Amino acid sequence: MDEIGGLLDGPRARGAFLLRMVMEPPWSLHIRDEVPLATVAVMRGEAFMSYADGRVVELREGDLAITVGVQDYLIADTAGRPADAVIWPNGRCTSVTGEPVPTNTFFGVRTWGNDASGSTEVLVGNYLSTSTLGGRLLAGLPSLLVLPGFGADSSVLAMLAQEISKDRPGQDVVLDRLLDLLLVTALRTWFDRPEAQVPGWYAAVGDPVVGPALRAMQAEPERSWTVAALAAQAQVSRAALARRFTELVGEPPMTFLAGRRLAMAADLLRDTDATLDAVARRVGYGSGFALSTAFKRVHGISPREHRAAPAMVAAGG
């Protein structure tokens, strides 16, 4: 499994917050929802995202934005308009002075706004947590990714728009999976763009020397890999693999493998009831003690402390 898969395979979207927002100018919202990852898609009209550091991004119909990391911003019909409402964690909405927003602003299932037939429609999908393995990917991304015109060719986004306002058995699961697919296809689209800062491992997957070694690590993290064994996967010498791997990925193969193993362990500890010894075996450590020692050295807390911590504050969360 690679880091894009790891982003979703740990605490993939489960009960993610999804909302269809319909607005008619003038409008402005202060987003303070404290989520680690969010998608914002403009289906109709336009919107401006403004940040405290002065950044302003205009989103037109079909554009998709991905916010990475907890951050506050304004989203409005025009740049510079003061907020008239605040969005808090779990979708709670108040006025800027803290009063609850009237219930007449809800226009059906997962639909909210100031006008039921507003000229602007925005779909929001918030991840409440991300996996530690996926955190290695997110750490290399800018805080805001914008994909102009993404919606024009995205059947996933079109399907999400159709499903978001439905209330059928299992609908939350359907929406979670659609949000996962939207994120994966958006990230792949982003990485294919010339201006994107592509993580070394992503570009290296297609390399004839490094690619086989990466895929071997991802397929069998529990195996007792050595540089020689990984080099055999690509049919090159140890020196050739080590040199090429470090050049493309940015770190030696065994360092990369150790980081992936500890990230996988963090997700398994948080998302399963497996014992420490069982987790250790699954990620390539000889014993729970060996895993615990390495885990604490890297993450600063013990596996037990990590398991007990809330997902947002656990190691790498």
GROMACS .gro file of N, CA, C and O in nm, residues 160-266:
model
  428
  160LEU      N    1  -2.116   1.259  -0.635
  160LEU     CA    2  -2.127   1.311  -0.499
  160LEU      C    3  -2.234   1.419  -0.492
  160LEU      O    4  -2.314   1.423  -0.397
  161ALA      N    5  -2.239   1.505  -0.593
  161ALA     CA    6  -2.341   1.610  -0.596
  161ALA      C    7  -2.482   1.552  -0.602
  161ALA      O    8  -2.575   1.606  -0.542
  162GLN      N    9  -2.496   1.439  -0.672
  162GLN     CA   10  -2.627   1.375  -0.682
  162GLN      C   11  -2.667   1.307  -0.552
  162GLN      O   12  -2.785   1.304  -0.514
  163GLU      N   13  -2.569   1.252  -0.481
  163GLU     CA   14  -2.598   1.170  -0.363
  163GLU      C   15  -2.603   1.249  -0.232
  163GLU      O   16  -2.662   1.203  -0.135
  164ILE      N   17  -2.543   1.367  -0.227
  164ILE     CA   18  -2.524   1.434  -0.099
  164ILE      C   19  -2.655   1.473  -0.031
  164ILE      O   20  -2.663   1.478   0.091
  165SER      N   21  -2.759   1.498  -0.108
  165SER     CA   22  -2.885   1.541  -0.049
  165SER      C   23  -2.986   1.428  -0.032
  165SER      O   24  -3.101   1.451   0.006
  166LYS      N   25  -2.943   1.305  -0.059
  166LYS     CA   26  -3.034   1.191  -0.045
  166LYS      C   27  -3.031   1.137   0.097
  166LYS      O   28  -2.931   1.150   0.168
  167ASP      N   29  -3.139   1.076   0.137
  167ASP     CA   30  -3.149   1.016   0.270
  167ASP      C   31  -3.200   0.874   0.253
  167ASP      O   32  -3.319   0.847   0.260
  168ARG      N   33  -3.108   0.780   0.227
  168ARG     CA   34  -3.144   0.641   0.203
  168ARG      C   35  -3.064   0.552   0.297
  168ARG      O   36  -2.962   0.595   0.354
  169PRO      N   37  -3.106   0.427   0.316
  169PRO     CA   38  -3.029   0.336   0.402
  169PRO      C   39  -2.884   0.325   0.353
  169PRO      O   40  -2.858   0.310   0.233
  170GLY      N   41  -2.791   0.336   0.445
  170GLY     CA   42  -2.650   0.325   0.411
  170GLY      C   43  -2.592   0.447   0.342
  170GLY      O   44  -2.480   0.443   0.290
  171GLN      N   45  -2.666   0.559   0.341
  171GLN     CA   46  -2.621   0.675   0.265
  171GLN      C   47  -2.490   0.732   0.318
  171GLN      O   48  -2.406   0.778   0.240
  172ASP      N   49  -2.470   0.730   0.448
  172ASP     CA   50  -2.346   0.783   0.503
  172ASP      C   51  -2.224   0.707   0.450
  172ASP      O   52  -2.121   0.766   0.420
  173VAL      N   53  -2.238   0.574   0.439
  173VAL     CA   54  -2.128   0.493   0.386
  173VAL      C   55  -2.102   0.526   0.240
  173VAL      O   56  -1.987   0.538   0.196
  174VAL      N   57  -2.209   0.542   0.163
  174VAL     CA   58  -2.196   0.577   0.022
  174VAL      C   59  -2.121   0.709   0.007
  174VAL      O   60  -2.027   0.723  -0.074
  175LEU      N   61  -2.159   0.807   0.087
  175LEU     CA   62  -2.095   0.938   0.079
  175LEU      C   63  -1.949   0.933   0.123
  175LEU      O   64  -1.862   0.999   0.064
  176ASP      N   65  -1.920   0.855   0.227
  176ASP     CA   66  -1.781   0.840   0.271
  176ASP      C   67  -1.693   0.785   0.160
  176ASP      O   68  -1.583   0.833   0.134
  177ARG      N   69  -1.743   0.682   0.092
  177ARG     CA   70  -1.663   0.621  -0.014
  177ARG      C   71  -1.647   0.716  -0.134
  177ARG      O   72  -1.542   0.721  -0.197
  178LEU      N   73  -1.752   0.791  -0.165
  178LEU     CA   74  -1.741   0.887  -0.274
  178LEU      C   75  -1.641   0.997  -0.239
  178LEU      O   76  -1.565   1.042  -0.325
  179LEU      N   77  -1.640   1.040  -0.114
  179LEU     CA   78  -1.543   1.140  -0.072
  179LEU      C   79  -1.402   1.086  -0.083
  179LEU      O   80  -1.310   1.156  -0.126
  180ASP      N   81  -1.382   0.959  -0.044
  180ASP     CA   82  -1.251   0.897  -0.060
  180ASP      C   83  -1.206   0.897  -0.206
  180ASP      O   84  -1.092   0.931  -0.238
  181LEU      N   85  -1.297   0.857  -0.294
  181LEU     CA   86  -1.263   0.852  -0.437
  181LEU      C   87  -1.234   0.992  -0.491
  181LEU      O   88  -1.143   1.011  -0.572
  182LEU      N   89  -1.311   1.090  -0.445
  182LEU     CA   90  -1.287   1.227  -0.488
  182LEU      C   91  -1.147   1.273  -0.447
  182LEU      O   92  -1.074   1.332  -0.527
  183LEU      N   93  -1.110   1.244  -0.324
  183LEU     CA   94  -0.978   1.286  -0.277
  183LEU      C   95  -0.866   1.218  -0.354
  183LEU      O   96  -0.769   1.283  -0.396
  184VAL      N   97  -0.876   1.087  -0.374
  184VAL     CA   98  -0.771   1.014  -0.446
  184VAL      C   99  -0.757   1.066  -0.589
  184VAL      O  100  -0.645   1.093  -0.637
  185THR      N  101  -0.868   1.082  -0.659
  185THR     CA  102  -0.859   1.129  -0.798
  185THR      C  103  -0.808   1.273  -0.804
  185THR      O  104  -0.734   1.308  -0.896
  186ALA      N  105  -0.845   1.354  -0.705
  186ALA     CA  106  -0.797   1.492  -0.703
  186ALA      C  107  -0.647   1.498  -0.678
  186ALA      O  108  -0.575   1.574  -0.743
  187LEU      N  109  -0.597   1.417  -0.585
  187LEU     CA  110  -0.454   1.417  -0.557
  187LEU      C  111  -0.374   1.365  -0.677
  187LEU      O  112  -0.267   1.419  -0.710
  188ARG      N  113  -0.425   1.263  -0.741
  188ARG     CA  114  -0.355   1.212  -0.860
  188ARG      C  115  -0.353   1.319  -0.969
  188ARG      O  116  -0.252   1.336  -1.040
  189THR      N  117  -0.463   1.390  -0.985
  189THR     CA  118  -0.467   1.499  -1.083
  189THR      C  119  -0.367   1.607  -1.047
  189THR      O  120  -0.296   1.660  -1.134
  190TRP      N  121  -0.360   1.640  -0.918
  190TRP     CA  122  -0.266   1.742  -0.872
  190TRP      C  123  -0.122   1.700  -0.901
  190TRP      O  124  -0.042   1.778  -0.952
  191PHE      N  125  -0.088   1.577  -0.868
  191PHE     CA  126   0.049   1.531  -0.887
  191PHE      C  127   0.089   1.526  -1.035
  191PHE      O  128   0.207   1.531  -1.067
  192ASP      N  129  -0.010   1.514  -1.123
  192ASP     CA  130   0.020   1.510  -1.266
  192ASP      C  131   0.041   1.649  -1.326
  192ASP      O  132   0.081   1.661  -1.442
  193ARG      N  133   0.016   1.753  -1.247
  193ARG     CA  134   0.031   1.889  -1.298
  193ARG      C  135   0.177   1.935  -1.289
  193ARG      O  136   0.246   1.903  -1.193
  194PRO      N  137   0.226   2.009  -1.389
  194PRO     CA  138   0.367   2.049  -1.390
  194PRO      C  139   0.407   2.135  -1.272
  194PRO      O  140   0.523   2.132  -1.231
  195GLU      N  141   0.313   2.213  -1.217
  195GLU     CA  142   0.349   2.302  -1.106
  195GLU      C  143   0.349   2.233  -0.970
  195GLU      O  144   0.391   2.292  -0.870
  196ALA      N  145   0.303   2.109  -0.965
  196ALA     CA  146   0.292   2.039  -0.837
  196ALA      C  147   0.430   1.996  -0.786
  196ALA      O  148   0.517   1.957  -0.863
  197GLN      N  149   0.446   2.006  -0.653
  197GLN     CA  150   0.565   1.954  -0.588
  197GLN      C  151   0.538   1.808  -0.552
  197GLN      O  152   0.479   1.779  -0.449
  198VAL      N  153   0.579   1.718  -0.640
  198VAL     CA  154   0.546   1.577  -0.626
  198VAL      C  155   0.637   1.511  -0.524
  198VAL      O  156   0.760   1.529  -0.529
  199PRO      N  157   0.581   1.436  -0.427
  199PRO     CA  158   0.667   1.363  -0.333
  199PRO      C  159   0.760   1.270  -0.408
  199PRO      O  160   0.724   1.211  -0.511
  200GLY      N  161   0.883   1.255  -0.357
  200GLY     CA  162   0.982   1.173  -0.426
  200GLY      C  163   0.935   1.032  -0.451
  200GLY      O  164   0.955   0.977  -0.560
  201TRP      N  165   0.868   0.971  -0.352
  201TRP     CA  166   0.826   0.832  -0.367
  201TRP      C  167   0.722   0.817  -0.478
  201TRP      O  168   0.718   0.716  -0.546
  202TYR      N  169   0.637   0.922  -0.498
  202TYR     CA  170   0.532   0.915  -0.599
  202TYR      C  171   0.594   0.910  -0.739
  202TYR      O  172   0.558   0.829  -0.823
  203ALA      N  173   0.692   0.998  -0.762
  203ALA     CA  174   0.759   0.999  -0.892
  203ALA      C  175   0.844   0.875  -0.911
  203ALA      O  176   0.860   0.827  -1.024
  204ALA      N  177   0.898   0.823  -0.801
  204ALA     CA  178   0.991   0.710  -0.810
  204ALA      C  179   0.922   0.577  -0.838
  204ALA      O  180   0.988   0.481  -0.878
  205VAL      N  181   0.792   0.570  -0.817
  205VAL     CA  182   0.722   0.443  -0.837
  205VAL      C  183   0.741   0.392  -0.980
  205VAL      O  184   0.751   0.272  -1.004
  206GLY      N  185   0.749   0.483  -1.075
  206GLY     CA  186   0.765   0.441  -1.215
  206GLY      C  187   0.909   0.422  -1.257
  206GLY      O  188   0.934   0.384  -1.372
  207ASP      N  189   1.004   0.446  -1.167
  207ASP     CA  190   1.144   0.430  -1.202
  207ASP      C  191   1.180   0.282  -1.209
  207ASP      O  192   1.143   0.204  -1.121
  208PRO      N  193   1.255   0.238  -1.311
  208PRO     CA  194   1.286   0.095  -1.325
  208PRO      C  195   1.374   0.040  -1.214
  208PRO      O  196   1.374  -0.081  -1.190
  209VAL      N  197   1.449   0.126  -1.144
  209VAL     CA  198   1.533   0.079  -1.035
  209VAL      C  199   1.461   0.090  -0.901
  209VAL      O  200   1.452  -0.006  -0.824
  210VAL      N  201   1.408   0.206  -0.871
  210VAL     CA  202   1.347   0.231  -0.741
  210VAL      C  203   1.206   0.175  -0.731
  210VAL      O  204   1.165   0.127  -0.625
  211GLY      N  205   1.132   0.177  -0.842
  211GLY     CA  206   0.993   0.132  -0.839
  211GLY      C  207   0.975  -0.008  -0.785
  211GLY      O  208   0.893  -0.030  -0.695
  212PRO      N  209   1.048  -0.108  -0.833
  212PRO     CA  210   1.032  -0.243  -0.779
  212PRO      C  211   1.061  -0.253  -0.629
  212PRO      O  212   0.994  -0.327  -0.557
  213ALA      N  213   1.160  -0.178  -0.582
  213ALA     CA  214   1.191  -0.180  -0.439
  213ALA      C  215   1.078  -0.117  -0.357
  213ALA      O  216   1.039  -0.170  -0.252
  214LEU      N  217   1.024  -0.005  -0.404
  214LEU     CA  218   0.913   0.058  -0.335
  214LEU      C  219   0.792  -0.033  -0.328
  214LEU      O  220   0.728  -0.049  -0.224
  215ARG      N  221   0.759  -0.095  -0.441
  215ARG     CA  222   0.642  -0.182  -0.444
  215ARG      C  223   0.662  -0.303  -0.354
  215ARG      O  224   0.567  -0.352  -0.291
  216ALA      N  225   0.783  -0.353  -0.345
  216ALA     CA  226   0.811  -0.466  -0.257
  216ALA      C  227   0.791  -0.428  -0.110
  216ALA      O  228   0.731  -0.503  -0.033
  217MET      N  229   0.840  -0.312  -0.071
  217MET     CA  230   0.820  -0.265   0.066
  217MET      C  231   0.672  -0.249   0.098
  217MET      O  232   0.626  -0.284   0.207
  218GLN      N  233   0.599  -0.192   0.002
  218GLN     CA  234   0.458  -0.165   0.025
  218GLN      C  235   0.376  -0.294   0.031
  218GLN      O  236   0.281  -0.306   0.109
  219ALA      N  237   0.416  -0.394  -0.047
  219ALA     CA  238   0.341  -0.519  -0.052
  219ALA      C  239   0.370  -0.608   0.068
  219ALA      O  240   0.280  -0.678   0.118
  220GLU      N  241   0.494  -0.606   0.116
  220GLU     CA  242   0.534  -0.695   0.226
  220GLU      C  243   0.615  -0.620   0.331
  220GLU      O  244   0.735  -0.644   0.348
  221PRO      N  245   0.554  -0.530   0.404
  221PRO     CA  246   0.630  -0.453   0.504
  221PRO      C  247   0.684  -0.541   0.617
  221PRO      O  248   0.779  -0.503   0.684
  222GLU      N  249   0.623  -0.658   0.637
  222GLU     CA  250   0.665  -0.747   0.746
  222GLU      C  251   0.790  -0.826   0.713
  222GLU      O  252   0.853  -0.884   0.802
  223ARG      N  253   0.829  -0.827   0.588
  223ARG     CA  254   0.945  -0.907   0.548
  223ARG      C  255   1.075  -0.844   0.599
  223ARG      O  256   1.087  -0.722   0.609
  224SER      N  257   1.174  -0.926   0.630
  224SER     CA  258   1.303  -0.877   0.681
  224SER      C  259   1.387  -0.825   0.566
  224SER      O  260   1.485  -0.889   0.521
  225TRP      N  261   1.350  -0.708   0.518
  225TRP     CA  262   1.417  -0.653   0.402
  225TRP      C  263   1.557  -0.604   0.437
  225TRP      O  264   1.582  -0.550   0.545
  226THR      N  265   1.648  -0.620   0.343
  226THR     CA  266   1.780  -0.559   0.346
  226THR      C  267   1.798  -0.485   0.215
  226THR      O  268   1.720  -0.504   0.120
  227VAL      N  269   1.901  -0.401   0.208
  227VAL     CA  270   1.927  -0.331   0.084
  227VAL      C  271   1.956  -0.432  -0.027
  227VAL      O  272   1.912  -0.417  -0.142
  228ALA      N  273   2.026  -0.539   0.007
  228ALA     CA  274   2.057  -0.642  -0.092
  228ALA      C  275   1.930  -0.708  -0.144
  228ALA      O  276   1.915  -0.731  -0.266
  229ALA      N  277   1.838  -0.740  -0.054
  229ALA     CA  278   1.714  -0.805  -0.096
  229ALA      C  279   1.629  -0.711  -0.181
  229ALA      O  280   1.566  -0.754  -0.279
  230LEU      N  281   1.625  -0.584  -0.145
  230LEU     CA  282   1.551  -0.488  -0.226
  230LEU      C  283   1.617  -0.468  -0.362
  230LEU      O  284   1.548  -0.455  -0.464
  231ALA      N  285   1.750  -0.465  -0.363
  231ALA     CA  286   1.821  -0.449  -0.490
  231ALA      C  287   1.792  -0.567  -0.584
  231ALA      O  288   1.783  -0.550  -0.706
  232ALA      N  289   1.776  -0.685  -0.526
  232ALA     CA  290   1.747  -0.803  -0.607
  232ALA      C  291   1.612  -0.789  -0.678
  232ALA      O  292   1.592  -0.844  -0.787
  233GLN      N  293   1.518  -0.717  -0.616
  233GLN     CA  294   1.388  -0.695  -0.679
  233GLN      C  295   1.402  -0.618  -0.811
  233GLN      O  296   1.325  -0.639  -0.904
  234ALA      N  297   1.499  -0.527  -0.813
  234ALA     CA  298   1.521  -0.447  -0.934
  234ALA      C  299   1.635  -0.499  -1.019
  234ALA      O  300   1.666  -0.441  -1.124
  235GLN      N  301   1.699  -0.607  -0.972
  235GLN     CA  302   1.811  -0.668  -1.044
  235GLN      C  303   1.925  -0.569  -1.068
  235GLN      O  304   1.980  -0.557  -1.178
  236VAL      N  305   1.957  -0.497  -0.960
  236VAL     CA  306   2.071  -0.405  -0.964
  236VAL      C  307   2.156  -0.430  -0.840
  236VAL      O  308   2.118  -0.504  -0.750
  237SER      N  309   2.271  -0.366  -0.834
  237SER     CA  310   2.357  -0.381  -0.718
  237SER      C  311   2.303  -0.301  -0.600
  237SER      O  312   2.222  -0.210  -0.617
  238ARG      N  313   2.353  -0.336  -0.481
  238ARG     CA  314   2.312  -0.262  -0.361
  238ARG      C  315   2.350  -0.115  -0.374
  238ARG      O  316   2.270  -0.026  -0.338
  239ALA      N  317   2.469  -0.088  -0.422
  239ALA     CA  318   2.515   0.050  -0.435
  239ALA      C  319   2.428   0.128  -0.534
  239ALA      O  320   2.393   0.244  -0.510
  240ALA      N  321   2.391   0.064  -0.644
  240ALA     CA  322   2.308   0.132  -0.744
  240ALA      C  323   2.170   0.164  -0.689
  240ALA      O  324   2.117   0.274  -0.711
  241LEU      N  325   2.110   0.070  -0.615
  241LEU     CA  326   1.980   0.096  -0.556
  241LEU      C  327   1.988   0.208  -0.453
  241LEU      O  328   1.905   0.300  -0.452
  242ALA      N  329   2.085   0.197  -0.362
  242ALA     CA  330   2.097   0.297  -0.255
  242ALA      C  331   2.115   0.436  -0.313
  242ALA      O  332   2.053   0.534  -0.267
  243ARG      N  333   2.199   0.448  -0.415
  243ARG     CA  334   2.225   0.579  -0.477
  243ARG      C  335   2.101   0.634  -0.546
  243ARG      O  336   2.063   0.749  -0.526
  244ARG      N  337   2.038   0.550  -0.627
  244ARG     CA  338   1.921   0.596  -0.703
  244ARG      C  339   1.802   0.623  -0.610
  244ARG      O  340   1.728   0.720  -0.628
  245PHE      N  341   1.782   0.539  -0.509
  245PHE     CA  342   1.671   0.555  -0.416
  245PHE      C  343   1.684   0.687  -0.341
  245PHE      O  344   1.588   0.765  -0.330
  246THR      N  345   1.802   0.714  -0.290
  246THR     CA  346   1.823   0.838  -0.214
  246THR      C  347   1.806   0.959  -0.304
  246THR      O  348   1.749   1.061  -0.262
  247GLU      N  349   1.851   0.947  -0.427
  247GLU     CA  350   1.839   1.058  -0.522
  247GLU      C  351   1.693   1.092  -0.550
  247GLU      O  352   1.654   1.210  -0.552
  248LEU      N  353   1.609   0.991  -0.571
  248LEU     CA  354   1.469   1.015  -0.611
  248LEU      C  355   1.376   1.036  -0.491
  248LEU      O  356   1.287   1.121  -0.495
  249VAL      N  357   1.392   0.957  -0.386
  249VAL     CA  358   1.299   0.960  -0.273
  249VAL      C  359   1.343   1.062  -0.168
  249VAL      O  360   1.260   1.116  -0.095
  250GLY      N  361   1.471   1.089  -0.160
  250GLY     CA  362   1.518   1.188  -0.064
  250GLY      C  363   1.573   1.130   0.064
  250GLY      O  364   1.616   1.205   0.153
  251GLU      N  365   1.572   0.999   0.077
  251GLU     CA  366   1.628   0.932   0.193
  251GLU      C  367   1.665   0.789   0.154
  251GLU      O  368   1.611   0.735   0.058
  252PRO      N  369   1.758   0.725   0.228
  252PRO     CA  370   1.799   0.589   0.194
  252PRO      C  371   1.683   0.490   0.207
  252PRO      O  372   1.586   0.516   0.280
  253PRO      N  373   1.691   0.377   0.139
  253PRO     CA  374   1.580   0.283   0.141
  253PRO      C  375   1.543   0.232   0.280
  253PRO      O  376   1.424   0.221   0.311
  254MET      N  377   1.639   0.202   0.365
  254MET     CA  378   1.605   0.149   0.496
  254MET      C  379   1.546   0.255   0.587
  254MET      O  380   1.463   0.226   0.674
  255THR      N  381   1.586   0.380   0.568
  255THR     CA  382   1.525   0.490   0.645
  255THR      C  383   1.380   0.509   0.604
  255THR      O  384   1.291   0.527   0.688
  256PHE      N  385   1.356   0.504   0.473
  256PHE     CA  386   1.219   0.515   0.423
  256PHE      C  387   1.133   0.400   0.476
  256PHE      O  388   1.020   0.421   0.521
  257LEU      N  389   1.187   0.280   0.473
  257LEU     CA  390   1.112   0.163   0.520
  257LEU      C  391   1.080   0.174   0.668
  257LEU      O  392   0.968   0.144   0.710
  258ALA      N  393   1.176   0.218   0.748
  258ALA     CA  394   1.152   0.232   0.892
  258ALA      C  395   1.041   0.332   0.919
  258ALA      O  396   0.954   0.309   1.005
  259GLY      N  397   1.041   0.443   0.847
  259GLY     CA  398   0.935   0.543   0.865
  259GLY      C  399   0.798   0.489   0.829
  259GLY      O  400   0.700   0.514   0.899
  260ARG      N  401   0.791   0.414   0.719
  260ARG     CA  402   0.663   0.356   0.678
  260ARG      C  403   0.614   0.254   0.780
  260ARG      O  404   0.495   0.247   0.811
  261ARG      N  405   0.705   0.173   0.830
  261ARG     CA  406   0.667   0.071   0.928
  261ARG      C  407   0.609   0.134   1.054
  261ARG      O  408   0.507   0.088   1.107
  262LEU      N  409   0.672   0.238   1.103
  262LEU     CA  410   0.623   0.303   1.225
  262LEU      C  411   0.491   0.375   1.199
  262LEU      O  412   0.404   0.379   1.287
  263ALA      N  413   0.474   0.431   1.080
  263ALA     CA  414   0.347   0.494   1.047
  263ALA      C  415   0.235   0.390   1.039
  263ALA      O  416   0.124   0.411   1.088
  264MET      N  417   0.263   0.276   0.978
  264MET     CA  418   0.165   0.168   0.971
  264MET      C  419   0.132   0.118   1.111
  264MET      O  420   0.015   0.092   1.143
  265ALA      N  421   0.234   0.105   1.196
  265ALA     CA  422   0.210   0.060   1.332
  265ALA      C  423   0.119   0.157   1.406
  265ALA      O  424   0.028   0.115   1.480
  266ALA      N  425   0.141   0.286   1.387
  266ALA     CA  426   0.057   0.386   1.453
  266ALA      C  427  -0.089   0.370   1.413
  266ALA      O  428  -0.180   0.378   1.497
   0.00000   0.00000   0.00000
